[in-house]
């Protein structure tokens, strides 16, 4: 059977642009059709902003790479119109086990908070994830939305000017040139666009190698996440076993620094390692094997005039904590509404600098978290190993030490504290929904709060009065009228009111909170909308 | 916010010192290092307050004796 990642999903086709005498101009060109480029293009097309996506390849991710997708990205995918497919296909799990040497030191249950539409996260192969995004793009195209996915189109030159970006695109029929008003560079960690523009990408390399293998097996292992520190089958190193759909299991084996990567990747060397872990009699088939050295780094600035970087091109993290694709989706979630307002001429171009401020802040948080996980998993000195082992030994006996064990912290969205777009806050309201925070889901009526938010500025009122619609110099703010009574479980009130009796929330198109009050005041609302759109 | 106490606070310090030595009695260097590390986490958890812990780390560092021949 041909795997989905061996099938060309968007093969090269000749376009009119190639026959034009002068380079054709497009409003937005997205470079790279990985998860982030696809999400960016889908979001633009949904808003009727014409977009061309260029990818040198014509297939989804080779092998699975990312497998854990967290709640917030799933909520973003719901807004984009393809969250359900992912959740239906994905594997959900709550139980985890931690082993140290040959002992199980403890197990944990994630016990996700009640009252959210989406689970804490799902496991799903990156190739399925990308396939569903490609499908979504195709549906939009069929509905007449302006999205044009061009495979076999490699960007080989970028000339960024003040009034547009001229690109050379290499194809099987030879090169052609196009111009874009705006470019979103989603061309991955090795970003050729970044290199062509001579931009930096600094950070830290972890001197270690990991063998990542996806194996297909009918195994008796339960749907749990198993993590080993210093297991007998991989002495002095670590290991991970995690389930994906279709009986595919992800196995990570830490190999250390001084290894011969090419040799270690050969099946005759991989299979004995896996047998030592899974048992001599285990029957499995290798789907994909790769060896990685992990890095944590980011660009100093994500916006360079008319070229805006997103996803791995802008920042790279080690995979512990699953923050790569998860945070990349939050980049485009943050960017697209801003770009659209700028393109419509409704707000100053400087609104785009808030993308930089907010997402650099988020990238730093992700880098910090994944560096710390890496430091725990692969201690860098004798003393850090002594501390690490002490925590694991204590965790076997005492509950207090378990939160210190760090085999990857769950990816959670950043709150944009200190963002220039944030407006007024109210002290007696809950901290988790303060300005800058992503909206927290809650049951309302017979649906979910998040399905009623997004894509436009909204004034969410909870047991408070406000006009149904307010126009703030061309930006329409629409009221979403709610009552604490809409949620008998009390989650809505607990998450949005706290000690307040009533609440008014100004919500951004990316479902983040911009400002909040306890009663409506038109002048304050206008000022908050102007702040949230970079007009002030 | 709490303050780290740097005044004598242990009841009968000689007894505590003897308990500490007794706990390490017969252990190899590696076992003793591991015991000390576990003890740090147990005590730190008891303190809990991050500010006090920060001050404790600073106090311990402050008292570090640098070997003049090596620095
Ligand atoms: C082993 C491993 C495990 C991981 N696990 C997780 C996880 O569990 N959860 C998670 O969220 N993340 C995880 N990640 C990270 C995740 O895979 C990446 O963050 C994600 O793929 C980034 O998406 P992207 O779209 O930014 O870049 P990419 O997926 O790298 O896509 C870049 C695209 O740009 C195209 N391109 C490149 N150059 C050009 C050019 N010159 N012209 C045209 N097109 C070009 C490429 O063909 C490619 O399609 C993992 C990564 C690894 C390696």
XYZ file of C-alpha atoms and ligand atoms in Angstrom:
660
model
C 0.000 0.000 0.000
C 1.287 3.449 -0.846
C 1.474 5.640 2.197
C -0.244 8.994 2.183
C 3.146 10.654 2.496
C 4.307 8.964 -0.701
C 1.364 10.268 -2.723
C 1.663 13.606 -4.545
C -1.292 15.607 -3.235
C -0.626 18.830 -5.095
C 1.472 17.955 -8.130
C 3.045 20.697 -10.195
C 0.760 22.350 -12.743
C 1.675 25.143 -15.086
C 0.096 28.528 -14.222
C -0.728 31.642 -16.244
C 1.905 33.507 -14.276
C 4.561 31.548 -16.139
C 3.459 32.943 -19.490
C 3.108 36.570 -18.388
C 5.558 39.080 -19.848
C 5.995 40.863 -16.517
C 5.935 39.266 -13.050
C 2.299 38.973 -11.917
C 1.418 40.676 -8.661
C -0.398 38.815 -5.839
C -1.699 40.221 -2.555
C -0.186 37.414 -0.435
C 2.238 34.609 -1.198
C 2.836 31.928 1.428
C 6.128 30.065 1.026
C 5.916 26.484 2.306
C 2.910 24.152 2.506
C 3.788 22.513 5.819
C 1.209 22.674 8.605
C 1.846 26.348 9.243
C 1.812 27.593 5.648
C -1.372 25.647 4.965
C -3.072 27.037 8.072
C -2.063 30.581 7.107
C -3.400 30.196 3.577
C -6.667 28.606 4.708
C -7.263 31.436 7.158
C -6.629 34.064 4.464
C -8.822 32.341 1.882
C -11.687 32.007 4.357
C -11.567 35.787 4.613
C -11.508 36.149 0.825
C -7.930 37.376 0.762
C -6.367 35.886 -2.407
C -3.401 33.697 -1.560
C -0.845 31.657 -3.504
C 1.066 28.918 -1.648
C 4.375 27.772 -3.088
C 6.036 24.522 -2.058
C 9.020 22.865 -3.631
C 7.484 19.507 -2.789
C 4.059 18.099 -3.630
C 3.455 15.756 -0.702
C 2.666 15.903 2.989
C 5.381 15.540 5.632
C 7.668 12.561 5.051
C 7.076 10.297 8.039
C 5.065 11.520 10.946
C 7.352 13.989 12.817
C 4.830 15.866 14.979
C 2.349 13.590 16.725
C 0.924 15.495 19.699
C -1.535 18.270 19.018
C -2.758 20.269 21.973
C -6.135 21.759 22.787
C -5.481 25.327 21.655
C -4.346 24.369 18.121
C -7.402 22.114 17.860
C -9.554 25.116 18.734
C -7.780 27.129 16.045
C -8.423 24.313 13.566
C -12.090 24.418 14.536
C -12.108 28.060 13.518
C -10.413 27.097 10.240
C -13.035 24.398 9.692
C -11.073 21.158 10.074
C -10.772 20.444 13.795
C -13.376 17.678 13.824
C -11.561 15.407 11.328
C -8.407 15.655 13.406
C -10.177 14.815 16.665
C -12.139 11.960 15.056
C -8.970 10.374 13.700
C -6.665 11.207 16.612
C -5.898 9.009 19.587
C -6.808 10.448 22.984
C -4.995 9.434 26.102
C -4.983 10.463 29.745
C -2.722 7.965 31.445
C 1.027 8.211 31.580
C 3.666 6.038 33.207
C 7.162 7.042 34.231
C 9.891 4.420 34.596
C 13.347 4.804 36.112
C 15.792 1.975 35.511
C 13.727 -1.204 35.682
C 11.060 0.199 38.015
C 7.861 2.055 37.379
C 8.162 5.100 39.622
C 4.629 6.400 39.197
C 1.716 6.815 36.881
C -0.408 9.860 36.323
C -3.782 10.754 34.940
C -3.983 14.050 33.102
C -7.589 14.438 34.263
C -8.318 17.267 31.888
C -10.553 20.027 33.203
C -14.259 19.522 32.485
C -16.246 21.897 30.338
C -14.096 22.126 27.205
C -15.130 21.013 23.753
C -11.640 19.776 22.860
C -9.420 17.304 24.707
C -6.109 18.283 26.322
C -4.511 16.865 23.204
C -4.610 14.158 20.603
C -1.964 12.030 18.945
C -2.095 12.178 15.175
C 0.573 11.665 12.535
C 1.757 14.899 10.962
C 1.014 13.469 7.519
C -2.674 13.097 8.411
C -2.666 16.539 9.931
C -1.316 18.015 6.697
C -3.591 15.874 4.547
C -6.660 17.255 6.341
C -5.363 20.783 5.855
C -4.826 20.136 2.140
C -8.365 18.728 1.958
C -9.695 21.826 3.654
C -7.838 24.027 1.173
C -9.356 22.015 -1.680
C -12.872 22.418 -0.276
C -12.387 26.177 -0.010
C -11.066 26.265 -3.568
C -14.132 24.345 -4.763
C -16.331 26.862 -2.964
C -14.661 29.594 -5.011
C -12.375 30.919 -2.313
C -9.167 32.472 -3.683
C -6.599 29.841 -2.688
C -4.011 28.497 -5.100
C -1.664 25.715 -3.966
C 1.325 25.261 -6.257
C 3.464 22.152 -5.812
C 6.858 21.651 -7.424
C 7.481 25.379 -7.035
C 10.689 26.208 -5.256
C 11.463 29.766 -4.267
C 15.098 30.395 -5.210
C 15.393 34.169 -4.870
C 13.680 36.794 -2.744
C 14.060 40.499 -3.261
C 12.177 42.336 -0.517
C 11.480 45.962 -1.389
C 9.448 48.638 0.369
C 6.507 48.230 -2.005
C 6.540 44.477 -2.587
C 8.537 41.283 -2.682
C 9.883 39.919 -5.959
C 10.452 36.157 -5.992
C 11.957 33.696 -8.431
C 10.172 30.353 -8.515
C 11.900 27.288 -9.937
C 9.601 24.689 -11.567
C 9.924 21.602 -13.763
C 9.192 23.992 -16.687
C 11.929 26.374 -15.603
C 11.860 29.538 -13.505
C 9.360 32.402 -13.407
C 8.975 35.485 -11.276
C 6.099 36.811 -9.209
C 5.592 39.807 -6.945
C 3.675 39.811 -3.669
C 2.443 42.688 -1.550
C 3.076 40.452 1.445
C 5.011 37.228 1.946
C 4.509 34.796 4.798
C 7.595 32.602 5.028
C 6.654 29.179 6.435
C 9.517 27.305 4.845
C 10.577 25.343 7.926
C 13.528 25.256 10.305
C 16.071 25.339 7.493
C 14.242 28.340 5.946
C 15.910 29.170 2.619
C 14.058 32.522 2.677
C 15.746 33.381 5.952
C 19.149 32.559 4.475
C 18.442 34.405 1.233
C 17.611 37.498 3.259
C 20.766 37.028 5.339
C 18.874 36.838 8.629
C 20.119 35.241 11.822
C 18.752 32.191 13.677
C 20.565 31.879 16.967
C 20.128 29.608 19.950
C 21.316 26.441 21.503
C 22.120 23.024 20.079
C 21.672 20.108 22.459
C 24.614 17.773 22.069
C 22.578 14.646 21.796
C 20.935 12.460 19.181
C 17.549 10.828 19.236
C 16.425 7.903 17.163
C 12.789 8.488 16.261
C 11.002 5.440 14.922
C 7.392 4.882 14.004
C 6.536 1.201 14.005
C 3.338 -0.556 13.033
C 2.458 -3.299 15.477
C -0.465 -5.127 16.959
C 0.719 -4.645 20.488
C -0.845 -5.297 23.822
C 0.413 -1.935 25.114
C -2.382 0.267 26.427
C -3.120 3.745 25.058
C -0.778 5.465 27.470
C 2.358 7.542 27.320
C 5.328 5.619 28.692
C 8.563 7.394 29.439
C 11.750 5.739 30.663
C 14.704 7.363 32.355
C 17.799 5.165 32.147
C 15.991 1.966 31.082
C 17.793 -1.405 31.033
C 17.324 -1.591 27.239
C 18.935 1.830 26.687
C 21.389 2.269 29.553
C 22.101 5.813 30.702
C 19.682 7.267 28.146
C 15.928 7.777 27.862
C 13.048 6.290 25.869
C 9.456 7.101 24.974
C 6.555 5.007 23.695
C 3.403 6.713 22.473
C 0.442 5.558 20.431
C -0.823 7.009 17.160
C -3.778 5.996 14.974
C -3.569 2.874 12.715
C -1.555 0.873 15.297
C 1.434 3.096 14.702
C 3.646 3.561 17.749
C 6.117 6.371 18.210
C 9.386 5.321 19.818
C 12.074 7.815 20.798
C 15.432 6.450 21.899
C 18.119 8.782 23.126
C 21.466 7.746 21.616
C 23.995 10.231 22.968
C 26.330 12.558 21.097
C 29.146 10.452 19.638
C 27.359 8.203 17.199
C 27.443 7.443 13.511
C 24.024 8.661 12.383
C 23.974 6.859 9.052
C 24.914 3.572 10.676
C 22.374 3.931 13.518
C 19.589 4.580 11.009
C 20.073 1.253 9.230
C 17.280 -1.261 9.938
C 19.818 -3.902 10.991
C 20.849 -1.594 13.825
C 17.428 -0.154 14.619
C 15.576 -3.466 14.876
C 17.709 -4.991 17.666
C 17.313 -1.778 19.674
C 13.555 -1.934 19.298
C 13.453 -5.642 20.150
C 15.389 -4.977 23.339
C 12.645 -2.522 24.238
C 9.520 -4.275 22.954
C 10.573 -7.874 23.563
C 12.282 -10.453 21.328
C 8.969 -11.769 20.042
C 7.389 -8.409 19.243
C 6.119 -8.314 15.665
C 6.440 -4.899 14.090
C 7.175 -3.171 10.848
C 9.243 0.009 10.557
C 7.239 2.836 9.022
C 9.721 5.656 9.418
C 13.086 6.097 11.115
C 15.061 9.245 11.576
C 17.802 10.644 13.802
C 17.568 14.144 15.200
C 19.778 16.553 17.071
C 17.550 19.045 18.799
C 17.916 22.778 18.868
C 16.181 25.677 20.527
C 16.549 28.918 18.611
C 14.621 31.789 17.114
C 14.960 34.745 14.812
C 15.536 38.028 16.547
C 12.525 39.544 14.743
C 9.747 37.672 12.937
C 8.683 40.610 10.774
C 11.055 42.014 8.202
C 9.082 44.647 6.327
C 6.786 42.824 3.939
C 8.204 39.398 4.712
C 6.794 37.801 7.838
C 8.155 34.549 9.233
C 5.993 31.935 10.990
C 6.360 28.410 12.343
C 9.700 26.611 12.384
C 11.187 29.202 10.028
C 10.856 31.743 12.848
C 11.553 29.514 15.844
C 12.616 25.984 16.560
C 12.252 23.971 19.754
C 13.189 20.479 20.865
C 10.139 18.222 20.608
C 9.777 17.564 24.349
C 6.451 19.140 25.114
C 5.245 19.148 21.511
C 5.562 22.848 20.916
C 6.670 23.061 17.288
C 3.581 22.754 15.140
C 1.391 23.681 18.090
C 3.012 27.070 18.485
C 3.319 27.623 14.735
C -0.458 27.418 14.400
C -0.732 30.075 17.060
C 1.597 32.276 15.000
C -0.696 32.371 12.011
C -3.754 32.622 14.269
C -2.173 35.814 15.585
C -1.012 37.131 12.231
C -3.806 36.671 9.725
C -6.447 38.999 11.177
C -3.841 41.702 11.593
C -2.595 41.343 8.044
C -6.136 41.467 6.724
C -6.914 44.721 8.570
C -3.650 46.242 7.321
C -4.405 45.160 3.745
C -7.857 46.732 3.994
C -6.188 49.976 5.004
C -8.199 50.153 8.219
C -5.257 50.163 10.581
C -1.631 51.284 10.412
C 0.933 48.836 9.133
C 2.603 48.960 12.550
C -0.139 46.624 13.850
C 2.050 43.912 12.331
C 4.795 44.756 14.794
C 2.502 43.473 17.525
C 2.694 40.060 15.801
C 6.398 40.271 16.417
C 6.001 41.363 20.051
C 3.361 38.768 20.919
C 4.809 35.783 19.107
C 8.425 36.427 20.115
C 7.159 36.421 23.707
C 5.405 33.094 23.039
C 8.487 31.630 21.323
C 10.639 32.539 24.311
C 8.193 30.798 26.620
C 8.259 27.672 24.435
C 12.031 27.703 24.163
C 12.351 28.059 27.937
C 10.007 25.142 28.547
C 11.503 22.799 26.037
C 15.075 23.656 27.101
C 14.168 22.800 30.669
C 12.644 19.468 29.641
C 15.736 18.683 27.615
C 17.969 19.557 30.568
C 15.997 17.187 32.785
C 15.893 14.332 30.285
C 19.553 14.611 29.296
C 21.504 15.981 32.284
C 24.522 17.975 31.165
C 26.782 17.368 34.182
C 27.350 14.791 36.897
C 25.685 17.053 39.429
C 22.591 17.625 37.313
C 22.283 13.868 36.879
C 22.489 13.438 40.674
C 19.645 15.925 41.136
C 17.600 14.405 38.315
C 17.963 10.895 39.739
C 17.141 12.171 43.236
C 13.852 13.579 41.946
C 12.996 10.281 40.249
C 13.835 8.237 43.347
C 11.717 10.520 45.504
C 8.867 10.438 42.978
C 8.541 6.705 43.471
C 7.710 7.259 47.133
C 6.381 10.765 47.555
C 3.809 12.736 45.658
C 5.606 16.065 46.188
C 8.457 15.166 43.826
C 6.257 14.141 40.879
C 5.573 17.637 39.544
C 9.349 18.175 39.375
C 9.777 15.219 36.981
C 9.980 16.788 33.531
C 9.646 14.569 30.492
C 8.024 17.388 28.511
C 5.494 19.935 29.675
C 2.176 20.023 27.922
C 2.009 22.740 25.292
C -0.221 25.537 26.530
C -0.924 28.773 24.667
C 0.928 31.920 25.665
C -0.887 34.785 27.329
C 0.273 38.041 25.763
C 1.023 39.811 29.038
C 2.387 43.272 28.442
C 1.240 43.340 24.802
C 0.743 46.828 23.362
C -2.709 45.652 22.218
C -4.024 44.972 25.727
C -6.668 47.248 27.226
C -8.171 47.641 30.696
C -8.458 44.788 33.170
C -10.628 44.203 36.250
C -8.987 42.897 39.423
C -11.876 40.828 40.731
C -12.115 38.834 37.507
C -10.211 35.544 37.038
C -6.567 35.817 36.065
C -6.764 33.115 33.426
C -8.996 35.284 31.208
C -7.057 38.539 31.663
C -6.268 40.749 28.637
C -3.812 38.932 26.393
C -5.115 35.468 27.342
C -6.721 33.108 24.847
C -10.423 32.628 25.514
C -11.095 29.640 27.738
C -13.826 27.384 26.427
C -17.012 26.744 28.418
C -20.343 25.096 27.713
C -23.030 27.598 26.660
C -26.574 26.559 25.825
C -26.228 23.301 23.949
C -22.905 24.223 22.361
C -19.534 25.699 23.207
C -18.345 29.223 23.787
C -15.408 29.026 21.387
C -17.590 28.059 18.442
C -19.282 31.444 18.852
C -16.078 33.459 18.993
C -13.484 34.419 16.426
C -12.835 35.957 12.996
C -14.083 39.414 14.071
C -14.015 41.758 17.043
C -16.771 40.871 19.470
C -18.158 42.298 22.643
C -19.034 39.375 24.855
C -21.469 40.423 27.537
C -22.301 38.231 30.504
C -25.372 39.501 32.323
C -24.587 43.010 31.127
C -26.140 45.458 28.680
C -24.404 46.792 25.572
C -25.369 47.852 22.024
C -25.680 45.019 19.477
C -23.221 46.599 17.082
C -20.709 49.401 17.260
C -18.650 50.728 14.398
C -15.227 51.957 15.417
C -13.914 53.776 12.327
C -14.609 50.886 9.991
C -14.099 48.059 12.446
C -17.370 46.531 13.423
C -17.729 45.117 16.902
C -20.546 42.638 17.271
C -22.157 41.771 20.562
C -22.329 38.192 21.828
C -24.965 38.231 24.524
C -24.541 35.619 27.235
C -25.741 34.974 30.735
C -24.133 32.981 33.510
C -27.367 30.980 33.368
C -26.410 29.719 29.890
C -24.037 27.363 31.641
C -25.644 25.448 34.508
C -22.268 23.821 35.292
C -21.016 27.231 36.415
C -17.841 27.064 34.308
C -18.644 30.216 32.318
C -19.091 32.283 35.475
C -16.069 30.738 37.128
C -13.855 31.379 34.092
C -15.093 34.854 33.153
C -16.732 36.510 36.150
C -14.939 35.315 39.260
C -16.073 37.726 41.969
C -17.768 40.091 39.508
C -21.537 40.066 38.955
C -21.364 40.970 35.272
C -18.714 41.034 32.608
C -17.981 42.771 29.308
C -15.160 41.303 27.254
C -13.670 42.745 24.087
C -12.531 39.667 22.123
C -10.053 39.759 19.260
C -10.582 37.860 16.008
C -8.034 35.276 17.233
C -10.204 34.608 20.323
C -7.774 36.341 22.668
C -9.092 38.756 25.266
C -8.294 42.407 24.427
C -9.926 44.159 27.392
C -12.638 43.653 29.989
C -14.938 45.660 32.211
C -17.857 45.089 34.536
C -20.127 47.506 32.695
C -20.359 49.003 29.255
C -18.809 52.378 28.520
C -18.738 53.404 24.893
C -15.739 55.717 25.069
C -13.679 53.056 26.796
C -14.710 50.436 24.297
C -13.721 52.660 21.356
C -10.405 53.361 22.904
C -9.800 49.642 23.581
C -10.629 48.723 19.960
C -8.194 51.366 18.744
C -5.530 50.051 21.103
C -6.167 46.456 20.032
C -5.721 47.393 16.372
C -2.554 49.409 16.763
C -4.267 52.731 16.062
C -2.991 54.224 19.280
C 6.974 37.639 52.028
C 9.054 35.433 54.311
C 12.712 35.954 55.105
C 15.310 33.257 55.295
C 16.526 32.963 58.843
C 20.305 33.036 59.204
C 20.206 33.020 62.979
C 20.642 29.730 64.850
C 17.289 27.982 64.577
C 17.963 24.255 65.104
C 17.132 22.841 68.486
C 20.239 21.034 69.821
C 22.405 21.423 66.715
C 24.925 18.791 67.846
C 22.213 16.170 67.716
C 21.169 17.201 64.218
C 24.789 17.107 63.079
C 25.166 13.624 64.527
C 21.948 12.519 62.767
C 23.294 13.819 59.477
C 26.567 11.917 59.878
C 24.703 8.798 60.926
C 22.522 8.952 57.839
C 25.644 8.923 55.664
C 27.425 6.247 57.657
C 28.687 3.408 55.476
C 27.575 4.993 52.190
C 29.793 5.285 49.150
C 30.548 8.742 47.776
C 27.905 8.252 45.068
C 25.284 7.078 47.563
C 26.049 10.026 49.836
C 25.767 12.489 46.956
C 22.413 10.997 46.067
C 21.219 11.135 49.672
C 22.201 14.789 49.926
C 20.359 15.572 46.732
C 17.189 13.855 47.955
C 17.490 15.685 51.262
C 17.689 19.034 49.476
C 14.437 18.345 47.659
C 12.664 17.144 50.800
C 13.750 20.238 52.725
C 13.020 22.586 49.828
C 9.524 21.189 49.560
C 9.007 21.825 53.257
C 10.064 25.454 52.808
C 8.002 25.853 49.668
C 8.361 29.629 49.482
C 10.395 30.383 46.345
C 11.710 33.644 47.737
C 13.114 31.920 50.827
C 14.620 29.232 48.600
C 16.274 31.905 46.462
C 17.758 33.496 49.556
C 18.932 30.096 50.772
C 20.715 29.421 47.483
C 22.336 32.847 47.650
C 23.442 32.328 51.276
C 24.947 28.947 50.451
C 26.805 30.447 47.491
C 27.970 33.415 49.516
C 29.668 31.132 52.015
C 31.546 29.272 49.283
C 35.240 29.184 49.987
C 37.225 29.649 46.822
C 40.564 27.943 46.780
C 42.919 30.858 46.008
C 45.351 28.519 44.222
C 42.643 27.498 41.747
C 40.758 30.698 41.096
C 10.792 14.074 15.698
C 9.910 15.274 15.756
C 8.781 15.235 16.567
C 7.950 16.338 16.649
N 6.841 16.266 17.454
C 6.001 17.321 17.516
C 4.791 17.227 18.254
O 4.476 16.181 18.836
N 3.957 18.319 18.265
C 4.275 19.480 17.589
O 3.488 20.434 17.640
N 5.400 19.580 16.860
C 6.271 18.530 16.798
N 7.375 18.612 16.005
C 7.642 19.851 15.253
C 6.853 19.946 13.947
O 7.119 18.846 13.113
C 7.244 21.241 13.249
O 7.159 22.293 14.173
C 6.323 21.570 12.082
O 6.469 20.661 11.028
C 6.639 22.983 11.553
O 5.802 23.271 10.479
P 6.200 24.356 9.406
O 5.029 24.420 8.484
O 6.661 25.584 10.081
O 7.487 23.776 8.656
P 7.685 22.429 7.835
O 6.740 21.370 8.266
O 9.126 22.130 7.896
O 7.283 22.825 6.350
C 8.094 23.659 5.559
C 7.641 23.534 4.115
O 8.356 24.498 3.333
C 8.718 23.914 2.101
N 9.875 24.639 1.581
C 11.116 24.723 2.111
N 11.900 25.485 1.348
C 11.154 25.918 0.313
C 11.423 26.749 -0.810
N 12.621 27.286 -1.033
N 10.420 26.990 -1.681
C 9.199 26.437 -1.485
N 8.907 25.647 -0.440
C 9.870 25.391 0.454
C 8.990 22.455 2.450
O 8.841 21.622 1.317
C 7.934 22.173 3.513
O 6.741 21.659 2.959
C 8.237 17.506 15.908
C 9.362 17.540 15.079
C 10.191 16.439 14.990
C 11.365 16.499 14.096
